[in-house]
XYZ file of C-alpha atoms in Angstrom:
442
model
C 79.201 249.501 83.271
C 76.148 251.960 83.307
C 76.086 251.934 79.088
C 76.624 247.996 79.181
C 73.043 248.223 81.333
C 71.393 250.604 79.566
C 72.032 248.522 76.739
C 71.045 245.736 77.905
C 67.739 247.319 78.962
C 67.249 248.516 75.521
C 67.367 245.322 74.264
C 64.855 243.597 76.770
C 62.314 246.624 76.241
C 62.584 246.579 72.509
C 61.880 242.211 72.892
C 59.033 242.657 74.679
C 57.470 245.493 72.342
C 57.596 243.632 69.670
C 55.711 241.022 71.351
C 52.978 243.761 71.694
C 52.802 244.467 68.399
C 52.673 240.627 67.027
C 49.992 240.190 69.546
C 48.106 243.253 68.276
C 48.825 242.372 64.568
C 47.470 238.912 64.635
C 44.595 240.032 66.381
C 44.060 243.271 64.015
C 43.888 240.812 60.778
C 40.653 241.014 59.349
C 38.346 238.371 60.855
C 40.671 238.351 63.838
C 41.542 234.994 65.150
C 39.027 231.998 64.997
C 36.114 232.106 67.327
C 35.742 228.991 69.141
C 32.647 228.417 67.692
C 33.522 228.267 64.220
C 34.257 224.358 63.883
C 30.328 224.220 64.811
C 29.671 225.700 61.011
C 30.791 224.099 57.983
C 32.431 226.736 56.328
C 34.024 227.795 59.722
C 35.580 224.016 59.603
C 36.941 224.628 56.018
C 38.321 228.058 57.150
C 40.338 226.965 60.314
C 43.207 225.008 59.047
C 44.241 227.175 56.347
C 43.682 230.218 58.820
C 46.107 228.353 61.413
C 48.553 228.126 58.592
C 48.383 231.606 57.925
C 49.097 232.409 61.416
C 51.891 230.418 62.291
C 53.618 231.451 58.843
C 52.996 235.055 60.161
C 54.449 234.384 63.550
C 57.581 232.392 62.429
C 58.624 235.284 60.528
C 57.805 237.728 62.761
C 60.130 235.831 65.384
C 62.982 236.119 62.884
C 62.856 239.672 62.524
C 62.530 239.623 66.283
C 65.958 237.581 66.270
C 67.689 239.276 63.627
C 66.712 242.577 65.962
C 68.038 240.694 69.137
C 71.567 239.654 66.648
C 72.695 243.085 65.906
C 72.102 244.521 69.112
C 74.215 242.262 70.489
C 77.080 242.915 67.748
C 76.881 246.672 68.523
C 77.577 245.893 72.456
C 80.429 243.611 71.827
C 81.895 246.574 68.889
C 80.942 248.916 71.985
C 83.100 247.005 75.006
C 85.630 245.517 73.013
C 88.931 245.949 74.206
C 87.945 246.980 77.769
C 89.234 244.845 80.978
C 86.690 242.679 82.287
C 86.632 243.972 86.090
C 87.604 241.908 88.819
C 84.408 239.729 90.756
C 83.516 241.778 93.602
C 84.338 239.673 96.987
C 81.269 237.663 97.334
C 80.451 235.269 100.607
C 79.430 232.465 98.688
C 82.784 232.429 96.785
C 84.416 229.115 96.938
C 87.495 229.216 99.418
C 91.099 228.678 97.966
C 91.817 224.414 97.583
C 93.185 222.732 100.728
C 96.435 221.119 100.363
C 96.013 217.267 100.993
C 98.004 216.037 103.503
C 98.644 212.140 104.080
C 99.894 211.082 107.528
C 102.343 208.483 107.213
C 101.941 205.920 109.829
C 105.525 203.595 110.497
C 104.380 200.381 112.067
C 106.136 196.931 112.544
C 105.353 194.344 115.148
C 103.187 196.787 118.010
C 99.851 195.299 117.603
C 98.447 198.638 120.069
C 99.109 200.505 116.777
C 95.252 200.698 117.515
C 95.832 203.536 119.926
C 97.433 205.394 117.311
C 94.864 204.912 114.554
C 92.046 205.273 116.398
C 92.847 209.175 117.581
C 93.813 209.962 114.073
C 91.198 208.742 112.197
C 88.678 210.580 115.616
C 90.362 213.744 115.375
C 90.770 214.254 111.385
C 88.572 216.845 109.874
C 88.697 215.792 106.370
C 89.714 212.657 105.188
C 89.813 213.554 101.372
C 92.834 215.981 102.549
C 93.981 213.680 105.371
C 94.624 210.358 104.039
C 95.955 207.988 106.324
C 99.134 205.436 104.836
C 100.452 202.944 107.578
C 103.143 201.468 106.046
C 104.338 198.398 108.175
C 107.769 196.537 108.088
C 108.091 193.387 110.326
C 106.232 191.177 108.574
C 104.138 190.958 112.228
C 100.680 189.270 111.572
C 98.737 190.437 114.337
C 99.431 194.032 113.779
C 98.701 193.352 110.168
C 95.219 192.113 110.641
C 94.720 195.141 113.101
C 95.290 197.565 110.000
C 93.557 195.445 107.893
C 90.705 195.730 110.312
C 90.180 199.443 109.129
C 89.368 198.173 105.805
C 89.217 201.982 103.324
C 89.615 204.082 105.907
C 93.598 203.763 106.249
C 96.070 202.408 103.156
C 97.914 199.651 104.278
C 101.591 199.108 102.590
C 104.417 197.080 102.912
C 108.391 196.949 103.556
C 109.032 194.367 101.176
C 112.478 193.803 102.204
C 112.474 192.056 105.404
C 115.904 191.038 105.428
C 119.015 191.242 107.855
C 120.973 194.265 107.278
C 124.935 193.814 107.037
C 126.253 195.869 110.086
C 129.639 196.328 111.704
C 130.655 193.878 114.246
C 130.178 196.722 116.962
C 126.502 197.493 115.897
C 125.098 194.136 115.794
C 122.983 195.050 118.875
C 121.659 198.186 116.786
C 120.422 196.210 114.208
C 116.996 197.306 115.000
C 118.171 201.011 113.932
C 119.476 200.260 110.510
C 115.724 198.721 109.862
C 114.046 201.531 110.798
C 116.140 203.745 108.653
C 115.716 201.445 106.119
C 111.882 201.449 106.176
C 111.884 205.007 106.376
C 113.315 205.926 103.594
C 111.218 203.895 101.614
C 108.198 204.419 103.133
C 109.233 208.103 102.593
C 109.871 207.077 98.702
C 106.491 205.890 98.299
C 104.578 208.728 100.011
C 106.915 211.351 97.727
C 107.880 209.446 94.675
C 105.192 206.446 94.144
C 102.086 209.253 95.556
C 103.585 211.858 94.490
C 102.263 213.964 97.693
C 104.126 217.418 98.213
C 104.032 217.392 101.802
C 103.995 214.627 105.074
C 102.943 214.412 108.203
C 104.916 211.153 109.829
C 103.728 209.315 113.282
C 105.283 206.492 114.637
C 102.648 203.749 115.652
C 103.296 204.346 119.487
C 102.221 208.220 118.979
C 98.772 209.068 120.606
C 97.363 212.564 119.169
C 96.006 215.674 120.449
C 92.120 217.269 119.400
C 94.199 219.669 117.657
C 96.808 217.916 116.004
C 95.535 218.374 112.484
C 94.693 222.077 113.252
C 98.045 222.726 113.966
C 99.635 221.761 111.501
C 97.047 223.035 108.684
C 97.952 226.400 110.428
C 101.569 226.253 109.894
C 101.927 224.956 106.743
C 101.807 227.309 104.757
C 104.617 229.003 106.814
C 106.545 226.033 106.021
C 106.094 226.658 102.831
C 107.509 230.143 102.472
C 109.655 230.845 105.203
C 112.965 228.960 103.652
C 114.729 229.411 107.181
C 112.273 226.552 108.628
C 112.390 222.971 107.440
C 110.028 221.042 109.631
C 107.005 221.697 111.922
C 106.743 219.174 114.766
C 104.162 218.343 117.440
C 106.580 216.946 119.966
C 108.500 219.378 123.003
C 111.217 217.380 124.469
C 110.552 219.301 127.794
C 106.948 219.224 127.635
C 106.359 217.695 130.993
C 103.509 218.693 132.471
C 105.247 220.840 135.233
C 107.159 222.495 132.773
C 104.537 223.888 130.113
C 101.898 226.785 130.918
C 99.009 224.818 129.921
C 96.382 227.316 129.872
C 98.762 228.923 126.921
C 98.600 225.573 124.858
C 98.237 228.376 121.486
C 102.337 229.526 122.350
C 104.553 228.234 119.817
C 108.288 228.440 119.301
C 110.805 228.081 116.826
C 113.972 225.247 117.871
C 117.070 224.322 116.047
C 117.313 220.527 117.900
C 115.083 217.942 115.442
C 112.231 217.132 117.667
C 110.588 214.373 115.375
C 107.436 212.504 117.322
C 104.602 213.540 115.048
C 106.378 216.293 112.634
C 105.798 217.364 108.827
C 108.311 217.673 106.122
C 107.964 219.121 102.226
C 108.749 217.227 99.076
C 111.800 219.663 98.392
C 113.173 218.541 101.973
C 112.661 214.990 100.456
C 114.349 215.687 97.397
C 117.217 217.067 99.250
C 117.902 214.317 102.449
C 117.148 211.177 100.208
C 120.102 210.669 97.945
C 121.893 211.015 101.383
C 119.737 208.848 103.737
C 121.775 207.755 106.449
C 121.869 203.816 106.753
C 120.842 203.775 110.808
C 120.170 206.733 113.357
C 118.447 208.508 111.340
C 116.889 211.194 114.070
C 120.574 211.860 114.997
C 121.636 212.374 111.425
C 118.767 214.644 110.700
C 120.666 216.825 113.559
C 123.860 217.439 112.560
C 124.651 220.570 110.876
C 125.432 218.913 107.548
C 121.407 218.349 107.484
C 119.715 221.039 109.162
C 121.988 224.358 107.504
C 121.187 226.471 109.658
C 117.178 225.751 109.615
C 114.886 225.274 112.375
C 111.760 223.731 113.169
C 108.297 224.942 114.855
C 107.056 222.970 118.467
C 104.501 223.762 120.525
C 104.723 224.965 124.234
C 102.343 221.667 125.002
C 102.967 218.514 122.958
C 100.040 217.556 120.446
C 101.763 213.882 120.503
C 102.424 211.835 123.756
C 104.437 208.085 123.243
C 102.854 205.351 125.003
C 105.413 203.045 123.198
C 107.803 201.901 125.736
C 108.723 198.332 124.491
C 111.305 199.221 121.336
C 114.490 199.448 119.936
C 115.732 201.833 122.315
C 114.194 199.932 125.303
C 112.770 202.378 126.823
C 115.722 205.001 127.409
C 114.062 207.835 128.679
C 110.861 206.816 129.001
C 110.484 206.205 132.308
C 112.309 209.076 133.245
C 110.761 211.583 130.756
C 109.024 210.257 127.888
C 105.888 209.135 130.203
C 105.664 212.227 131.872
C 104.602 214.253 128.744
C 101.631 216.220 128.934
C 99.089 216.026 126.021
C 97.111 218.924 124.997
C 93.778 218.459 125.916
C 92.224 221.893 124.669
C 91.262 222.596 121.229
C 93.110 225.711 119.894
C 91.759 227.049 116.817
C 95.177 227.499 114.983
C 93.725 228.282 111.649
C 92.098 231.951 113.171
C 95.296 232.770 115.034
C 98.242 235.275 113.564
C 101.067 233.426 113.254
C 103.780 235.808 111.719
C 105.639 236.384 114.604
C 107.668 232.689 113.748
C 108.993 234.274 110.595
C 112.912 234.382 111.722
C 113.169 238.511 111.559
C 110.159 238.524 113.430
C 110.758 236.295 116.266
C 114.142 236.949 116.858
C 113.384 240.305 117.305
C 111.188 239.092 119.650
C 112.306 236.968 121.661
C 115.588 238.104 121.875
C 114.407 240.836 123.893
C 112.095 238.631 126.281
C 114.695 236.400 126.635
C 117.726 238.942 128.020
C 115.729 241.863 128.899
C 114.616 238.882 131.507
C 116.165 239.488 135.089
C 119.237 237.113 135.596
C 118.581 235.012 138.314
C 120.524 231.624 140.532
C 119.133 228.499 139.953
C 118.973 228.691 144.344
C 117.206 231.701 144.240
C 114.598 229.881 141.507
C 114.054 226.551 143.161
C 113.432 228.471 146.748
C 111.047 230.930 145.022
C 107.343 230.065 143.973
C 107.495 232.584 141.598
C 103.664 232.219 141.045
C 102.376 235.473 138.936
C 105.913 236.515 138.518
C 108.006 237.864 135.363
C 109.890 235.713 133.544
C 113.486 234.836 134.428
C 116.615 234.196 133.121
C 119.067 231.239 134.035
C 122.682 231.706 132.492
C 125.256 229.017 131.393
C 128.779 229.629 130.021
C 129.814 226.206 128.653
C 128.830 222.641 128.149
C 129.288 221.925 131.853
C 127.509 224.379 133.229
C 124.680 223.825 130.516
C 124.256 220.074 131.975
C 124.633 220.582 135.466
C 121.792 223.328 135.486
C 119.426 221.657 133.096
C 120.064 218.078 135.285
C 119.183 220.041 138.611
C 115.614 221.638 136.999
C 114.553 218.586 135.433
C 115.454 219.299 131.637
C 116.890 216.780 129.082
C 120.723 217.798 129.525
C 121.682 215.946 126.109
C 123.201 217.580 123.220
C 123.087 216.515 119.483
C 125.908 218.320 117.578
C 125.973 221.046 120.358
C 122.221 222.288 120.085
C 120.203 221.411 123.414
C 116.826 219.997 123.231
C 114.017 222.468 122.432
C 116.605 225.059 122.304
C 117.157 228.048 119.891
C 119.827 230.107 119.551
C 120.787 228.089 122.646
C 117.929 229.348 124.454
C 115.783 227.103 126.087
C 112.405 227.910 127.203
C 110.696 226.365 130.037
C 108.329 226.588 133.033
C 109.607 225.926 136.968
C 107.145 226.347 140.185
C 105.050 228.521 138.090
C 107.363 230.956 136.474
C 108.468 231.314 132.736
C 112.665 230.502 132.757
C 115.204 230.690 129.934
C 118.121 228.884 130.159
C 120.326 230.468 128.289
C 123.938 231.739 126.730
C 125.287 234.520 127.334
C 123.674 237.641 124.893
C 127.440 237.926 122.649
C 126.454 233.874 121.514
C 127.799 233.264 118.308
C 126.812 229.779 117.389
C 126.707 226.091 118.208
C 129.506 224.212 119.606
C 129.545 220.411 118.081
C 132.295 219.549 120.392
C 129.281 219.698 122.994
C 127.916 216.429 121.813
């Protein structure tokens, strides 16, 4: 590096000497360079042009020796470095950062004209829209909800179900015929964001979804997780027991790991894609995704407090448990900067490892002693069940959702489910010898 300066150096010093001595040659010549006076005399007119000549013939090929000079030292640095590895750039502040991955969010709407609600706190809370784009893709056929996409003109994509037809059920599902359309417009709204966009990566909302401040932050933060952790297969926003007594709000940055599907606001890869659509289940699709045939073993990420909330309580499921849970949600209202946080303890060894050892290191405790207790600045606590039973019985009496999908309890991992009651951090959990789920539980 020193040599390559010196040379350059060299090079620069030797330029500008020879500058110096054109200067000092064209002025050495004999009668010098014109005097401005000389037009004034006759023979001084006759003189000048031919004395111009002279000079600028001089000069031009002064300036290709000067050139020539310039060309060989040149050759003699590149004969000098040749072969030698360019060094890395030092780290430098003004370096560009590393691309962004763009993420659309994939908006399902039909006939909910408040899909307003939705929109609005997306398009609010978005930091980019170049890597955010927004896709609502509506089935339904519903005109009023149509014009209120349409009323966001570039700022969303607007696409449409084109098959609005009755679906062909069994005589026993005609009343679910609302589910086999909503499995059928996911899959191809899925097709178009994957196959027709050609996006690597989704975030999906429903159009009764309200977002948090940090939504997008969340999710840019555990991304790339996502993407190399193969044990994971979905980040969500949604936590089934998120109710507002039963989350430590002022630790809205805890997030777990949970083998139950939460959907409600939740991210999935193009290789997931590739994988669940040749399979696509023709209705239920959220209780497909759950069975072990689809999640292998994998789990998903949730946060301790929801960064979605449902205000949707007119739908196909008529509002089952909405009015006894889904209302009672809490939404984060504090901005969490994701992005700066270390998130490494998700990676499976990691958090196992973990948590584990929170979990039954925990003193065991009666769900009598718990409910009597205010437990207020106290350690956590652990609440154990031994079988399906016992499972819904306990989580009934605190509150939880006691439903199982294929054996795995809502927000649950390993079978563990984490939760807050009268102040004080409980796990309901199996016993420490747990070997698996149970899809008899169901």
């Amino acid at each position: 590096m020193l040599k390559k300066t010196s040379l350059a150096l060299g090079g620069a010093t030797l330029f500008l000497a020879w500058n110096g001595l054109l200067l000092l040659f064209l002025w050495s010549r004999p009668g010098g360079l014109p005097s401005p006076q000389s037009p004034q005399s006759p023979e001084g007119s006759r003189l000048l042009p031919a004395q111009l000549l002279q000079l600028a013939q001089d000069a031009e090929a002064e300036l290709r020796l000067q050139r020539e000079l310039l060309l060989q030292i040149q050759r003699f640095g590149r004969r000098q470095h040749r072969g030698t590895p360019k060094p890395p750039p030092a780290p430098s502040a003004a370096a560009p950062p590393p691309e962004l991955p763009v993420i659309p969010v994939l908006v399902l709407a039909c006939d909910r004209s408040s899909v307003r609600r939705c929109l609005d706190k997306i398009l609010r809370y978005r930091p980019s829209a170049r890597r955010f784009p927004v896709i609502v893709s509506q089935d339904c056929g519903h005109a009023e909800t149509a014009r209120v996409i349409a009323s966001y003109g570039q700022a969303v994509a607007h696409i449409r179900q084109p098959d609005l037809s009755d679906i062909a059920v069994p005589p026993e599902h005609r009343k679910f015929q609302g589910y086999y359309k909503i499995s059928r417009h996911y899959r191809w709204a899925l097709g178009q964001v994957f196959r027709t966009f050609r996006y690597r990566a989704a975030i999906v909302v429903e159009d009764d979804l309200e977002v948090a401040p940090d939504f997008f932050e969340y999710f840019q933060a555990v991304f790339p997780l996502l993407q190399r952790d193969p044990s994971l297969w979905c980040i969500s926003a949604w936590n089934d027991n998120g109710k507002e007594a039963m989350v430590d709000a002022g630790h809205a940055e805890l997030l777990y790991r949970t083998d139950f599907f939460p959907g409600l606001g939740w991210l999935l890869l193009a290789e997931l894609w590739d994988e669940l659509e040749p399979k696509w289940p023709p209705a239920f699709w959220d209780d497909w995704m759950r069975q072990p045939e689809q999640r292998r073993g994998r789990s998903c990420v949730r946060p301790e407090v929801s960064r979605t909330m449902t205000f949707g309580r007119k739908g196909v499921s008529h509002g089952q448990f909405f009015d006894q849970y889904l209302k009672f949600i809490k939404l984060n209202d504090r901005f969490v900067p994701f992005t700066q946080l270390d998130l490494s303890y998700l990676k499976k060894e990691e958090y196992e490892r973990f948590f584990l050892q929170q979990v039954y290191s925990a003193p065991e405790v009666k769900i009598e002693e718990l409910q009597k207790d205010a437990g207020r600045d106290s350690g956590p606590v652990r609440l154990q069940y031994r079988g399906r039973d016992s499972f819904k019985a306990l989580a009934k009496a605190l509150g939880l959702m006691d439903d199982l999908k294929s054996g795995v309890p809502r927000a649950g991992y390993r079978g563990i489910v984490s939760f807050v009651c009268r102040g004080r951090r409980v796990f309901l959990a199996p016993p420490s010898d747990w070997t698996g789920y149970d899809p008899s539980w169901s």
